[in-house]
mmCIF file of C-alpha atoms in Angstrom:
data_model
loop_
_atom_site.group_PDB
_atom_site.id
_atom_site.type_symbol
_atom_site.label_atom_id
_atom_site.label_comp_id
_atom_site.label_asym_id
_atom_site.label_seq_id
_atom_site.Cartn_x
_atom_site.Cartn_y
_atom_site.Cartn_z
ATOM 1 C CA ARG A 142 0.224 -13.418 84.136
ATOM 2 C CA LEU A 143 3.127 -13.389 86.218
ATOM 3 C CA GLU A 144 4.301 -16.469 84.523
ATOM 4 C CA SER A 145 4.175 -14.017 81.439
ATOM 5 C CA GLU A 146 6.416 -11.419 82.894
ATOM 6 C CA ARG A 147 9.177 -13.023 84.421
ATOM 7 C CA ASP A 148 12.274 -14.397 83.224
ATOM 8 C CA ALA A 149 12.040 -18.566 83.411
ATOM 9 C CA LEU A 150 15.885 -18.823 84.907
ATOM 10 C CA THR A 151 16.185 -15.561 86.964
ATOM 11 C CA GLY A 152 12.519 -14.877 87.894
ATOM 12 C CA ALA A 153 13.380 -11.413 87.765
ATOM 13 C CA TYR A 154 11.528 -9.498 85.201
ATOM 14 C CA ASN A 155 11.776 -10.003 81.698
ATOM 15 C CA ARG A 156 12.168 -7.318 79.013
ATOM 16 C CA ARG A 157 8.875 -7.019 78.341
ATOM 17 C CA ALA A 158 7.400 -5.866 82.205
ATOM 18 C CA PHE A 159 10.335 -4.009 81.607
ATOM 19 C CA GLU A 160 9.570 -1.893 78.639
ATOM 20 C CA GLU A 161 5.922 -1.932 80.144
ATOM 21 C CA ALA A 162 6.942 -0.858 83.220
ATOM 22 C CA LEU A 163 9.563 1.787 82.478
ATOM 23 C CA GLU A 164 7.235 3.588 79.925
ATOM 24 C CA ARG A 165 4.694 3.682 83.136
ATOM 25 C CA GLU A 166 6.901 4.912 84.925
ATOM 26 C CA PHE A 167 8.435 6.718 83.235
ATOM 27 C CA THR A 168 4.636 8.868 82.785
ATOM 28 C CA ALA A 169 4.649 9.321 86.107
ATOM 29 C CA ALA A 170 7.898 10.713 86.804
ATOM 30 C CA ARG A 171 6.977 13.374 84.343
ATOM 31 C CA LYS A 172 3.699 13.915 85.924
ATOM 32 C CA ASN A 173 4.867 14.091 89.287
ATOM 33 C CA ASP A 174 8.137 15.801 89.035
ATOM 34 C CA TRP A 175 9.878 13.013 90.676
ATOM 35 C CA PRO A 176 13.258 11.373 89.989
ATOM 36 C CA LEU A 177 13.479 8.082 87.429
ATOM 37 C CA SER A 178 17.160 6.373 87.303
ATOM 38 C CA LEU A 179 17.835 3.591 85.316
ATOM 39 C CA MET A 180 21.105 1.666 85.958
ATOM 40 C CA PHE A 181 21.952 -0.908 82.940
ATOM 41 C CA VAL A 182 24.102 -3.950 84.739
ATOM 42 C CA ASP A 183 26.932 -6.224 82.825
ATOM 43 C CA ILE A 184 27.970 -9.258 83.757
ATOM 44 C CA ASP A 185 32.029 -9.128 83.243
ATOM 45 C CA HIS A 186 34.182 -11.267 81.479
ATOM 46 C CA PHE A 187 29.985 -13.724 81.594
ATOM 47 C CA LYS A 188 30.731 -15.285 77.888
ATOM 48 C CA ASP A 189 34.388 -16.153 79.041
ATOM 49 C CA VAL A 190 32.536 -18.278 81.768
ATOM 50 C CA ASN A 191 30.312 -19.380 79.190
ATOM 51 C CA ASP A 192 32.790 -20.361 77.190
ATOM 52 C CA THR A 193 35.584 -21.608 78.898
ATOM 53 C CA TYR A 194 32.475 -23.839 81.484
ATOM 54 C CA GLY A 195 29.395 -24.595 80.077
ATOM 55 C CA HIS A 196 26.375 -22.222 80.342
ATOM 56 C CA PRO A 197 24.831 -24.570 83.811
ATOM 57 C CA CYS A 198 28.053 -22.373 85.265
ATOM 58 C CA GLY A 199 26.771 -19.375 83.415
ATOM 59 C CA ASP A 200 23.043 -20.371 84.065
ATOM 60 C CA ASP A 201 24.874 -19.958 88.038
ATOM 61 C CA MET A 202 25.550 -17.025 87.622
ATOM 62 C CA LEU A 203 22.900 -15.415 86.405
ATOM 63 C CA LYS A 204 21.039 -15.996 89.248
ATOM 64 C CA ALA A 205 22.918 -15.362 91.590
ATOM 65 C CA VAL A 206 23.600 -11.383 90.585
ATOM 66 C CA ALA A 207 19.618 -11.710 90.036
ATOM 67 C CA GLY A 208 19.737 -12.796 93.771
ATOM 68 C CA LEU A 209 22.389 -10.085 94.159
ATOM 69 C CA LEU A 210 20.024 -7.339 92.373
ATOM 70 C CA SER A 211 17.322 -7.838 93.816
ATOM 71 C CA GLY A 212 19.077 -8.790 97.752
ATOM 72 C CA THR A 213 19.693 -4.696 97.642
ATOM 73 C CA LEU A 214 17.611 -3.523 96.091
ATOM 74 C CA ARG A 215 13.718 -1.640 97.358
ATOM 75 C CA GLU A 216 10.593 -3.331 96.806
ATOM 76 C CA THR A 217 9.636 -0.555 95.008
ATOM 77 C CA ASP A 218 12.377 -1.131 92.235
ATOM 78 C CA ILE A 219 11.822 -3.321 89.456
ATOM 79 C CA VAL A 220 14.778 -6.195 88.202
ATOM 80 C CA ALA A 221 14.653 -6.928 84.953
ATOM 81 C CA ARG A 222 16.740 -9.214 82.002
ATOM 82 C CA TYR A 223 17.931 -7.969 79.270
ATOM 83 C CA GLY A 224 18.731 -9.931 77.433
ATOM 84 C CA GLY A 225 21.410 -12.441 78.264
ATOM 85 C CA ASP A 226 23.676 -11.486 80.531
ATOM 86 C CA GLU A 227 22.343 -7.531 80.918
ATOM 87 C CA PHE A 228 20.191 -6.477 83.690
ATOM 88 C CA VAL A 229 18.372 -3.436 83.950
ATOM 89 C CA LEU A 230 17.079 -1.743 86.997
ATOM 90 C CA LEU A 231 13.539 0.983 87.134
ATOM 91 C CA LEU A 232 14.700 3.287 90.237
ATOM 92 C CA PRO A 233 11.515 5.154 90.968
ATOM 93 C CA GLY A 234 11.809 8.739 93.137
ATOM 94 C CA LEU A 235 15.933 7.757 92.890
ATOM 95 C CA ASP A 236 18.088 11.382 92.289
ATOM 96 C CA ALA A 237 21.053 10.814 90.865
ATOM 97 C CA SER A 238 23.085 10.953 93.989
ATOM 98 C CA GLN A 239 20.922 8.935 94.914
ATOM 99 C CA ALA A 240 21.490 6.123 92.678
ATOM 100 C CA GLU A 241 25.398 6.820 91.863
ATOM 101 C CA ALA A 242 24.647 5.653 95.773
ATOM 102 C CA VAL A 243 23.210 2.430 94.693
ATOM 103 C CA ALA A 244 25.837 1.711 91.972
ATOM 104 C CA GLU A 245 28.592 2.037 94.504
ATOM 105 C CA ARG A 246 27.136 -0.587 96.674
ATOM 106 C CA LEU A 247 25.927 -3.002 94.037
ATOM 107 C CA VAL A 248 29.756 -3.050 92.595
ATOM 108 C CA HIS A 249 31.165 -3.352 96.399
ATOM 109 C CA GLU A 250 28.773 -6.301 97.677
ATOM 110 C CA ALA A 251 29.501 -7.883 93.663
ATOM 111 C CA ARG A 252 33.205 -8.217 94.280
ATOM 112 C CA ARG A 253 32.077 -9.540 97.647
ATOM 113 C CA ARG A 254 30.776 -12.520 96.303
ATOM 114 C CA GLN A 255 31.927 -15.888 94.249
ATOM 115 C CA VAL A 256 29.324 -17.975 93.104
ATOM 116 C CA ARG A 257 29.869 -21.641 93.748
ATOM 117 C CA ALA A 258 28.593 -22.831 90.056
ATOM 118 C CA ALA A 259 27.242 -26.571 89.498
ATOM 119 C CA VAL A 260 30.410 -27.685 88.449
ATOM 120 C CA GLY A 261 32.508 -26.952 91.977
ATOM 121 C CA ARG A 262 33.664 -24.043 91.579
ATOM 122 C CA ARG A 263 34.307 -20.639 92.707
ATOM 123 C CA PHE A 264 33.486 -17.561 90.901
ATOM 124 C CA ALA A 265 34.673 -14.423 91.258
ATOM 125 C CA VAL A 266 31.701 -11.490 90.000
ATOM 126 C CA THR A 267 32.091 -8.227 88.729
ATOM 127 C CA LEU A 268 29.073 -5.844 87.029
ATOM 128 C CA SER A 269 29.550 -2.913 84.604
ATOM 129 C CA LEU A 270 27.012 0.034 85.414
ATOM 130 C CA GLY A 271 25.533 2.268 83.557
ATOM 131 C CA LEU A 272 22.929 5.518 84.749
ATOM 132 C CA ALA A 273 21.069 8.320 84.386
ATOM 133 C CA THR A 274 18.039 10.092 85.270
ATOM 134 C CA HIS A 275 15.451 11.810 84.338
ATOM 135 C CA ASP A 276 14.746 14.791 86.984
ATOM 136 C CA VAL A 277 14.248 18.692 87.006
ATOM 137 C CA ASP A 278 18.862 18.902 86.259
ATOM 138 C CA ALA A 279 18.143 16.119 83.812
ATOM 139 C CA ALA A 280 15.066 15.603 81.681
ATOM 140 C CA PHE A 281 15.183 13.571 78.896
ATOM 141 C CA ASP A 282 12.172 13.302 75.909
ATOM 142 C CA ASP A 283 10.936 10.060 76.439
ATOM 143 C CA ALA A 284 11.799 7.091 77.511
ATOM 144 C CA GLN A 285 13.829 5.745 75.247
ATOM 145 C CA ALA A 286 16.164 8.683 75.275
ATOM 146 C CA LEU A 287 16.491 8.057 78.849
ATOM 147 C CA LEU A 288 16.776 4.014 78.065
ATOM 148 C CA LYS A 289 19.474 5.292 75.621
ATOM 149 C CA ALA A 290 21.841 6.861 77.664
ATOM 150 C CA ALA A 291 21.497 4.865 80.429
ATOM 151 C CA ASP A 292 23.087 1.727 78.070
ATOM 152 C CA SER A 293 25.528 4.168 76.340
ATOM 153 C CA ALA A 294 26.845 5.206 79.974
ATOM 154 C CA LEU A 295 26.990 0.901 80.066
ATOM 155 C CA TYR A 296 28.768 2.080 77.701
ATOM 156 C CA HIS A 297 32.333 3.995 78.919
ATOM 157 C CA SER A 298 31.328 1.445 82.014
ATOM 158 C CA LYS A 299 33.135 -1.354 80.158
ATOM 159 C CA HIS A 300 35.433 0.370 77.628
ATOM 160 C CA GLY A 301 37.182 2.360 80.914
ATOM 161 C CA GLY A 302 38.174 -0.819 82.249
ATOM 162 C CA ARG A 303 35.044 -2.677 84.395
ATOM 163 C CA ASP A 304 33.374 -3.234 87.148
ATOM 164 C CA ARG A 305 32.454 0.432 87.839
ATOM 165 C CA HIS A 306 29.692 2.086 87.510
ATOM 166 C CA THR A 307 29.275 5.571 85.582
ATOM 167 C CA SER A 308 26.918 8.305 85.117
ATOM 168 C CA TYR A 309 25.341 9.419 82.088
ATOM 169 C CA ALA A 310 25.466 13.264 83.914
ATOM 170 C CA ARG A 311 28.598 13.012 84.707
ATOM 171 C CA ILE A 312 29.770 11.798 81.090
ATOM 172 C CA ARG A 313 28.115 15.105 79.931
ATOM 173 C CA ALA A 314 29.636 16.700 82.336
ATOM 174 C CA ALA A 315 32.797 15.817 80.535
#
């Protein structure tokens, strides 16, 4: 069963396992009145690395980012590869300000890292993140609405210059 829940390359959960966890955690958050934060993570300029240096190099970058995410978060958090160079994080019990602090830490940690690639080169890594929180201040109707909100926030980060995080709550407040 473990193999069917994990992405073979990165060791992160796969999309199907993430979607099951999202439904489960969203239901629990609503029932118990606790916050649930969700974060999309996109590797900036990933396609350029793949196109210029090849897929083995891109694979090294994906593994490094998965390791960064898993190593920075709590054991109770869920790190999943959503597709391509996109990861998604599920942070049960974290409110919006706590999730923003995590996002800031991830962006900062990525900037400090360099990926050593198969071709003997080192690459800087930057991340764009979008986050949304379901809680008493911002209740979402369902898990898919929370997911869409985080995706919308990611879009703002990418179009705002990348290498940053954006909170859906801040977009709505603007």
